[in-house]
């Protein structure tokens, strides 16, 4: 029988409401400066019907979502983009999670009736147009293509999405952009040139043994290792885009990424990394395995310190804290807590809103 995580979720949602900054945003750490990305993810987590997206919502959670949406609306730029924080007048990759959030809000009628405003569709449309016109990395000439292929063994005709306009594409912003765009209308968006090319980009940038790093599987002929954060976001993107036509190289790439995260999960001493891994793995693995990942995420390592051998010496790893049973957080971080709450949710409203 699956573990009931409802009390864990309720504590986490209360933490998000209690850790909101006075300006309506959230930081990466409680009390830290408000940034667009953690604000979008905190709201995405709170959109769960068990959080603030259903009936009989606790007033503090309701007010937190209303204030958070106001914060994001006021940070929108005239060109449709968002910066990384209130003082940032430039355009950035943080536009991608906001579009993701707006698409979820616009597609769930009950949610929109609580928190939506007439301007939200226009903001989404302008942001989508900005992502497609400014968010993708530029095309390259033949000379640059050949140089990049020689140095990094990657195909520059596959264009990812960048951290900022005019920059190179990278795995995490590409993944966030793909999810943000596809959740609006999966059947249509999966068939667009931009999304098909982004999938080719993610396959091309996968590390040879599985998983992803920033976007360089090789450097001067040498293999580079994957990282759990890039692998998590890439797998979330693949979860939104996989179709029957992906059997073959794409599915093989995904399977190797999942296997890498599984191998990394039990050795990680980072609560944030465990939250990321549990989230991605929950989208691909069977129920029994997912339950174990979630228990690990919630409990941390409570049976004593983990010992491993490094260069012949036994080293004690920091024990994972898991969820704070009093305040409901993971490492007192709204961002990590939001990721953990997504990992614990059986409802995939955030990928398949309806």
CSV table of C-alpha atoms in Angstrom, one decimal:
chain,number,residue,atom,x,y,z
A,1,UNK,CA,0.0,0.0,0.0
A,2,UNK,CA,1.3,3.4,-0.9
A,3,UNK,CA,2.4,5.7,1.9
A,4,UNK,CA,0.0,8.6,2.7
A,5,UNK,CA,2.0,11.8,2.4
A,6,UNK,CA,-0.9,14.2,2.9
A,7,UNK,CA,0.3,15.5,6.3
A,8,UNK,CA,3.8,16.0,4.8
A,9,UNK,CA,2.3,18.0,2.0
A,10,UNK,CA,0.1,20.2,4.2
A,11,UNK,CA,3.2,21.1,6.3
A,12,UNK,CA,5.1,22.0,3.2
A,13,UNK,CA,2.3,24.2,1.8
A,14,UNK,CA,2.1,26.0,5.1
A,15,UNK,CA,5.8,26.6,5.0
A,16,UNK,CA,5.6,28.2,1.5
A,17,UNK,CA,2.8,30.5,2.7
A,18,UNK,CA,4.8,31.4,5.8
A,19,UNK,CA,8.1,32.0,4.0
A,20,UNK,CA,6.8,34.4,1.4
A,21,UNK,CA,8.5,37.8,1.4
A,22,UNK,CA,6.7,41.0,2.0
A,23,UNK,CA,6.9,41.9,-1.7
A,24,UNK,CA,5.0,38.8,-2.6
A,25,UNK,CA,7.9,36.8,-4.0
A,26,UNK,CA,10.0,34.0,-2.7
A,27,UNK,CA,13.8,33.6,-2.5
A,28,UNK,CA,16.0,30.6,-2.8
A,29,UNK,CA,16.4,30.8,0.9
A,30,UNK,CA,13.8,31.9,3.5
A,31,UNK,CA,14.2,35.6,3.9
A,32,UNK,CA,16.4,35.9,0.9
A,33,UNK,CA,15.8,38.3,-2.0
A,34,UNK,CA,12.8,37.5,-4.1
A,35,UNK,CA,13.6,35.9,-7.5
A,36,UNK,CA,11.3,35.0,-10.3
A,37,UNK,CA,12.2,31.3,-10.5
A,38,UNK,CA,11.6,30.3,-6.9
A,39,UNK,CA,8.4,32.4,-6.9
A,40,UNK,CA,7.1,30.6,-10.0
A,41,UNK,CA,7.9,27.2,-8.5
A,42,UNK,CA,6.4,28.1,-5.1
A,43,UNK,CA,3.2,29.1,-6.9
A,44,UNK,CA,3.3,26.0,-9.1
A,45,UNK,CA,3.5,23.8,-5.9
A,46,UNK,CA,0.7,25.7,-4.2
A,47,UNK,CA,-1.6,25.3,-7.3
A,48,UNK,CA,-2.1,21.7,-6.2
A,49,UNK,CA,-5.7,21.2,-5.1
A,50,UNK,CA,-4.3,20.0,-1.7
A,51,UNK,CA,-2.4,23.2,-1.4
A,52,UNK,CA,-4.2,26.4,-2.5
A,53,UNK,CA,-5.8,25.2,-5.7
A,54,UNK,CA,-9.0,23.6,-4.4
A,55,UNK,CA,-11.9,24.5,-2.2
A,56,UNK,CA,-11.8,25.6,1.4
A,57,UNK,CA,-8.2,26.9,1.1
A,58,UNK,CA,-6.6,28.2,4.3
A,59,UNK,CA,-6.7,32.0,4.1
A,60,UNK,CA,-2.9,32.4,4.5
A,61,UNK,CA,-2.3,30.1,1.5
A,62,UNK,CA,-4.9,31.9,-0.6
A,63,UNK,CA,-3.4,35.3,0.2
A,64,UNK,CA,0.1,34.0,-0.6
A,65,UNK,CA,-0.9,32.9,-4.1
A,66,UNK,CA,-2.7,36.1,-4.8
A,67,UNK,CA,0.3,38.2,-3.6
A,68,UNK,CA,2.7,35.9,-5.6
A,69,UNK,CA,0.7,36.3,-8.8
A,70,UNK,CA,0.7,40.1,-8.3
A,71,UNK,CA,4.5,40.0,-7.8
A,72,UNK,CA,5.0,38.2,-11.1
A,73,UNK,CA,2.6,40.3,-13.1
A,74,UNK,CA,4.3,43.5,-11.9
A,75,UNK,CA,7.7,42.1,-12.9
A,76,UNK,CA,6.7,41.5,-16.6
A,77,UNK,CA,8.6,43.6,-19.1
A,78,UNK,CA,7.0,45.3,-22.1
A,79,UNK,CA,8.6,42.8,-24.6
A,80,UNK,CA,7.0,39.9,-22.8
A,81,UNK,CA,10.0,38.7,-20.8
A,82,UNK,CA,10.9,38.6,-17.2
A,83,UNK,CA,14.2,39.4,-15.5
A,84,UNK,CA,15.7,37.3,-12.7
A,85,UNK,CA,14.6,39.7,-9.9
A,86,UNK,CA,12.7,43.0,-9.4
A,87,UNK,CA,15.8,45.2,-10.1
A,88,UNK,CA,16.7,43.4,-13.3
A,89,UNK,CA,15.5,45.3,-16.4
A,90,UNK,CA,17.0,42.7,-18.8
A,91,UNK,CA,15.3,39.7,-20.3
A,92,UNK,CA,16.2,36.3,-19.0
A,93,UNK,CA,15.5,32.5,-18.9
A,94,UNK,CA,13.2,33.0,-15.9
A,95,UNK,CA,10.6,33.8,-18.4
A,96,UNK,CA,10.3,30.1,-19.1
A,97,UNK,CA,9.0,29.0,-15.7
A,98,UNK,CA,6.6,31.9,-15.6
A,99,UNK,CA,5.1,30.8,-19.0
A,100,UNK,CA,4.8,27.3,-17.5
A,101,UNK,CA,3.0,28.7,-14.5
A,102,UNK,CA,0.6,30.9,-16.6
A,103,UNK,CA,-0.3,28.0,-18.8
A,104,UNK,CA,-1.2,25.9,-15.8
A,105,UNK,CA,-3.3,28.7,-14.4
A,106,UNK,CA,-5.0,29.4,-17.7
A,107,UNK,CA,-5.9,25.7,-18.4
A,108,UNK,CA,-7.5,24.9,-15.0
A,109,UNK,CA,-10.8,26.7,-14.8
A,110,UNK,CA,-11.2,26.4,-11.0
A,111,UNK,CA,-7.7,27.7,-10.5
A,112,UNK,CA,-8.2,30.6,-12.8
A,113,UNK,CA,-11.4,31.5,-11.1
A,114,UNK,CA,-9.5,31.9,-7.8
A,115,UNK,CA,-6.3,33.5,-9.0
A,116,UNK,CA,-6.5,34.6,-12.6
A,117,UNK,CA,-6.8,38.0,-14.1
A,118,UNK,CA,-7.9,39.0,-17.7
A,119,UNK,CA,-4.4,40.2,-18.4
A,120,UNK,CA,-2.8,36.8,-17.8
A,121,UNK,CA,-3.5,35.4,-21.3
A,122,UNK,CA,-2.0,38.4,-23.0
A,123,UNK,CA,1.1,38.1,-20.7
A,124,UNK,CA,1.4,34.5,-21.6
A,125,UNK,CA,1.0,35.1,-25.3
A,126,UNK,CA,3.6,37.9,-25.3
A,127,UNK,CA,6.0,35.7,-23.2
A,128,UNK,CA,5.5,32.8,-25.6
A,129,UNK,CA,6.3,35.0,-28.6
A,130,UNK,CA,9.4,36.3,-26.8
A,131,UNK,CA,10.6,32.8,-26.0
A,132,UNK,CA,10.3,31.6,-29.6
A,133,UNK,CA,11.8,34.7,-31.1
A,134,UNK,CA,14.5,35.6,-28.5
A,135,UNK,CA,14.9,32.6,-26.2
A,136,UNK,CA,16.5,30.2,-28.7
A,137,UNK,CA,20.2,30.3,-29.4
A,138,UNK,CA,21.2,31.9,-32.8
A,139,UNK,CA,22.0,29.9,-35.9
A,140,UNK,CA,25.7,29.4,-36.7
A,141,UNK,CA,27.7,29.7,-39.9
A,142,UNK,CA,29.6,26.7,-41.3
A,143,UNK,CA,32.9,27.8,-39.8
A,144,UNK,CA,31.5,28.0,-36.3
A,145,UNK,CA,29.6,24.7,-36.8
A,146,UNK,CA,32.8,22.9,-37.7
A,147,UNK,CA,34.8,24.4,-34.8
A,148,UNK,CA,32.1,23.5,-32.3
A,149,UNK,CA,31.8,20.0,-33.6
A,150,UNK,CA,35.6,19.5,-33.4
A,151,UNK,CA,35.9,20.8,-29.8
A,152,UNK,CA,32.7,19.5,-28.3
A,153,UNK,CA,31.3,16.8,-30.6
A,154,UNK,CA,27.9,18.4,-30.7
A,155,UNK,CA,25.6,19.4,-33.6
A,156,UNK,CA,25.0,23.2,-33.6
A,157,UNK,CA,22.1,22.8,-36.0
A,158,UNK,CA,20.2,21.6,-32.9
A,159,UNK,CA,19.3,24.9,-31.2
A,160,UNK,CA,18.6,25.0,-27.5
A,161,UNK,CA,17.2,27.8,-25.4
A,162,UNK,CA,19.5,30.1,-23.7
A,163,UNK,CA,20.0,31.9,-20.3
A,164,UNK,CA,19.7,35.2,-22.1
A,165,UNK,CA,19.0,36.6,-25.6
A,166,UNK,CA,21.8,36.0,-28.2
A,167,UNK,CA,23.6,33.4,-26.0
A,168,UNK,CA,24.3,29.7,-26.5
A,169,UNK,CA,21.7,27.2,-25.6
A,170,UNK,CA,22.1,25.1,-22.5
A,171,UNK,CA,20.3,22.0,-21.1
A,172,UNK,CA,18.4,23.5,-18.1
A,173,UNK,CA,16.9,26.6,-19.9
A,174,UNK,CA,16.1,24.4,-22.9
A,175,UNK,CA,14.2,22.0,-20.6
A,176,UNK,CA,12.3,24.7,-18.8
A,177,UNK,CA,11.4,26.4,-22.1
A,178,UNK,CA,10.2,23.1,-23.6
A,179,UNK,CA,7.9,22.4,-20.6
A,180,UNK,CA,6.7,25.9,-20.4
A,181,UNK,CA,5.7,25.9,-24.1
A,182,UNK,CA,4.3,22.3,-24.4
A,183,UNK,CA,1.9,22.4,-21.4
A,184,UNK,CA,-0.2,25.0,-23.2
A,185,UNK,CA,-1.3,22.5,-25.9
A,186,UNK,CA,0.8,19.3,-26.0
A,187,UNK,CA,-0.7,17.8,-29.1
A,188,UNK,CA,0.1,20.9,-31.1
A,189,UNK,CA,3.3,22.1,-29.5
A,190,UNK,CA,5.0,18.7,-29.8
A,191,UNK,CA,4.7,18.9,-33.6
A,192,UNK,CA,6.3,22.4,-33.9
A,193,UNK,CA,9.7,22.8,-35.5
A,194,UNK,CA,11.0,24.5,-32.3
A,195,UNK,CA,10.0,21.7,-30.0
A,196,UNK,CA,11.2,18.9,-32.3
A,197,UNK,CA,14.5,20.7,-32.7
A,198,UNK,CA,14.8,21.1,-28.9
A,199,UNK,CA,14.3,17.4,-28.5
A,200,UNK,CA,17.0,16.8,-31.0
A,201,UNK,CA,19.2,19.2,-29.0
A,202,UNK,CA,18.6,17.3,-25.7
A,203,UNK,CA,19.3,14.0,-27.3
A,204,UNK,CA,22.5,15.3,-28.9
A,205,UNK,CA,23.7,16.9,-25.6
A,206,UNK,CA,23.2,13.8,-23.5
A,207,UNK,CA,26.3,12.4,-21.8
A,208,UNK,CA,27.4,9.1,-23.3
A,209,UNK,CA,26.9,7.1,-20.1
A,210,UNK,CA,23.5,8.7,-19.5
A,211,UNK,CA,22.1,11.9,-18.1
A,212,UNK,CA,23.0,15.5,-18.8
A,213,UNK,CA,25.3,18.3,-17.6
A,214,UNK,CA,25.2,21.9,-18.7
A,215,UNK,CA,25.2,20.9,-22.3
A,216,UNK,CA,28.7,19.6,-23.0
A,217,UNK,CA,28.9,15.8,-23.2
A,218,UNK,CA,32.5,16.0,-24.4
A,219,UNK,CA,35.4,18.4,-24.2
A,220,UNK,CA,38.4,18.0,-26.5
A,221,UNK,CA,37.5,14.4,-27.1
A,222,UNK,CA,37.1,13.5,-23.4
A,223,UNK,CA,33.8,12.5,-21.9
A,224,UNK,CA,32.3,14.8,-19.3
A,225,UNK,CA,30.1,13.6,-16.5
A,226,UNK,CA,26.4,14.3,-16.0
A,227,UNK,CA,24.9,16.3,-13.1
A,228,UNK,CA,21.6,15.5,-11.3
A,229,UNK,CA,20.1,19.0,-11.7
A,230,UNK,CA,20.4,19.1,-15.5
A,231,UNK,CA,19.3,15.5,-15.8
A,232,UNK,CA,16.2,16.2,-13.7
A,233,UNK,CA,15.0,19.1,-15.8
A,234,UNK,CA,15.8,17.3,-19.0
A,235,UNK,CA,13.7,14.3,-17.9
A,236,UNK,CA,10.8,16.5,-16.9
A,237,UNK,CA,11.0,18.0,-20.4
A,238,UNK,CA,11.1,14.6,-22.0
A,239,UNK,CA,8.1,13.5,-19.9
A,240,UNK,CA,6.0,16.3,-21.5
A,241,UNK,CA,7.1,15.6,-25.1
A,242,UNK,CA,7.4,11.8,-25.5
A,243,UNK,CA,5.2,10.3,-28.2
A,244,UNK,CA,5.1,6.9,-30.0
A,245,UNK,CA,7.5,8.3,-32.6
A,246,UNK,CA,10.2,8.6,-30.0
A,247,UNK,CA,10.9,4.8,-29.7
A,248,UNK,CA,14.5,4.3,-30.6
A,249,UNK,CA,17.3,6.8,-29.9
A,250,UNK,CA,15.1,9.2,-27.9
A,251,UNK,CA,13.7,6.5,-25.6
A,252,UNK,CA,17.2,5.0,-25.2
A,253,UNK,CA,18.4,8.5,-24.1
A,254,UNK,CA,15.7,8.9,-21.6
A,255,UNK,CA,16.2,5.4,-20.2
A,256,UNK,CA,19.9,6.1,-19.7
A,257,UNK,CA,19.1,9.4,-17.9
A,258,UNK,CA,16.7,7.7,-15.6
A,259,UNK,CA,19.3,5.0,-14.8
A,260,UNK,CA,21.8,7.7,-14.0
A,261,UNK,CA,19.5,9.4,-11.5
A,262,UNK,CA,18.7,6.1,-9.9
A,263,UNK,CA,22.3,5.4,-9.3
A,264,UNK,CA,22.9,8.9,-8.0
A,265,UNK,CA,19.9,9.1,-5.7
A,266,UNK,CA,21.2,6.8,-2.9
A,267,UNK,CA,24.6,8.4,-2.8
A,268,UNK,CA,23.6,12.0,-2.6
A,269,UNK,CA,24.1,14.0,0.6
A,270,UNK,CA,22.1,17.0,-0.7
A,271,UNK,CA,18.5,17.5,0.3
A,272,UNK,CA,18.0,19.7,-2.8
A,273,UNK,CA,19.5,17.0,-5.1
A,274,UNK,CA,17.4,14.3,-3.5
A,275,UNK,CA,14.3,16.4,-4.1
A,276,UNK,CA,15.2,16.9,-7.8
A,277,UNK,CA,15.9,13.2,-8.3
A,278,UNK,CA,12.8,12.1,-6.5
A,279,UNK,CA,10.7,14.5,-8.7
A,280,UNK,CA,12.1,13.2,-12.0
A,281,UNK,CA,12.1,9.6,-11.0
A,282,UNK,CA,8.5,9.9,-9.8
A,283,UNK,CA,7.5,10.7,-13.4
A,284,UNK,CA,9.0,7.5,-14.9
A,285,UNK,CA,9.2,4.7,-12.3
A,286,UNK,CA,6.6,2.2,-10.9
A,287,UNK,CA,4.6,3.0,-7.8
A,288,UNK,CA,6.7,0.9,-5.3
A,289,UNK,CA,9.9,2.6,-6.4
A,290,UNK,CA,8.4,6.0,-6.3
A,291,UNK,CA,7.1,5.4,-2.7
A,292,UNK,CA,10.7,4.5,-1.6
A,293,UNK,CA,12.1,7.7,-3.3
A,294,UNK,CA,9.5,9.8,-1.5
A,295,UNK,CA,10.1,8.2,1.9
A,296,UNK,CA,13.8,8.9,1.5
A,297,UNK,CA,13.0,12.5,0.6
A,298,UNK,CA,10.8,13.0,3.6
A,299,UNK,CA,12.8,11.1,6.2
A,300,UNK,CA,16.3,11.9,5.1
A,301,UNK,CA,18.9,9.6,6.5
A,302,UNK,CA,17.6,8.9,10.0
A,303,UNK,CA,19.5,5.7,10.7
A,304,UNK,CA,22.9,7.3,11.3
A,305,UNK,CA,25.6,8.8,9.2
A,306,UNK,CA,26.3,7.3,5.8
A,307,UNK,CA,29.9,6.1,5.4
A,308,UNK,CA,31.7,5.8,2.2
A,309,UNK,CA,35.3,5.2,1.1
A,310,UNK,CA,37.3,8.0,-0.6
A,311,UNK,CA,40.9,7.5,-1.6
A,312,UNK,CA,41.2,4.6,0.9
A,313,UNK,CA,39.8,6.6,3.8
A,314,UNK,CA,36.4,6.2,5.4
A,315,UNK,CA,34.5,9.4,5.3
A,316,UNK,CA,31.2,10.3,7.0
A,317,UNK,CA,28.7,12.0,4.8
A,318,UNK,CA,26.4,14.6,6.2
A,319,UNK,CA,23.1,13.0,7.2
A,320,UNK,CA,20.2,14.2,5.0
A,321,UNK,CA,17.8,16.3,7.0
A,322,UNK,CA,14.6,15.4,5.2
A,323,UNK,CA,11.6,17.5,5.9
A,324,UNK,CA,11.6,19.6,9.0
A,325,UNK,CA,8.7,18.1,11.0
A,326,UNK,CA,7.9,21.4,12.8
A,327,UNK,CA,8.2,24.0,10.0
A,328,UNK,CA,7.5,21.8,7.0
A,329,UNK,CA,10.5,22.9,4.9
A,330,UNK,CA,13.5,21.2,3.3
A,331,UNK,CA,16.7,23.0,4.2
A,332,UNK,CA,14.7,26.2,4.9
A,333,UNK,CA,14.5,26.8,1.1
A,334,UNK,CA,11.2,27.8,-0.6
A,335,UNK,CA,12.7,26.6,-3.9
A,336,UNK,CA,13.8,23.2,-2.6
A,337,UNK,CA,10.5,22.8,-0.7
A,338,UNK,CA,8.5,23.5,-3.8
A,339,UNK,CA,10.5,20.9,-5.8
A,340,UNK,CA,9.9,18.4,-3.0
A,341,UNK,CA,6.2,19.0,-3.0
A,342,UNK,CA,6.0,18.4,-6.7
A,343,UNK,CA,7.9,15.2,-6.2
A,344,UNK,CA,5.4,14.1,-3.6
A,345,UNK,CA,2.3,14.9,-5.7
A,346,UNK,CA,0.4,12.1,-7.4
A,347,UNK,CA,-1.5,14.8,-9.3
A,348,UNK,CA,0.4,15.9,-12.4
A,349,UNK,CA,-1.7,19.0,-12.8
A,350,UNK,CA,1.6,20.9,-13.4
A,351,UNK,CA,2.4,18.9,-16.5
A,352,UNK,CA,-1.1,18.0,-17.7
A,353,UNK,CA,-3.4,20.8,-16.5
A,354,UNK,CA,-7.1,20.5,-17.2
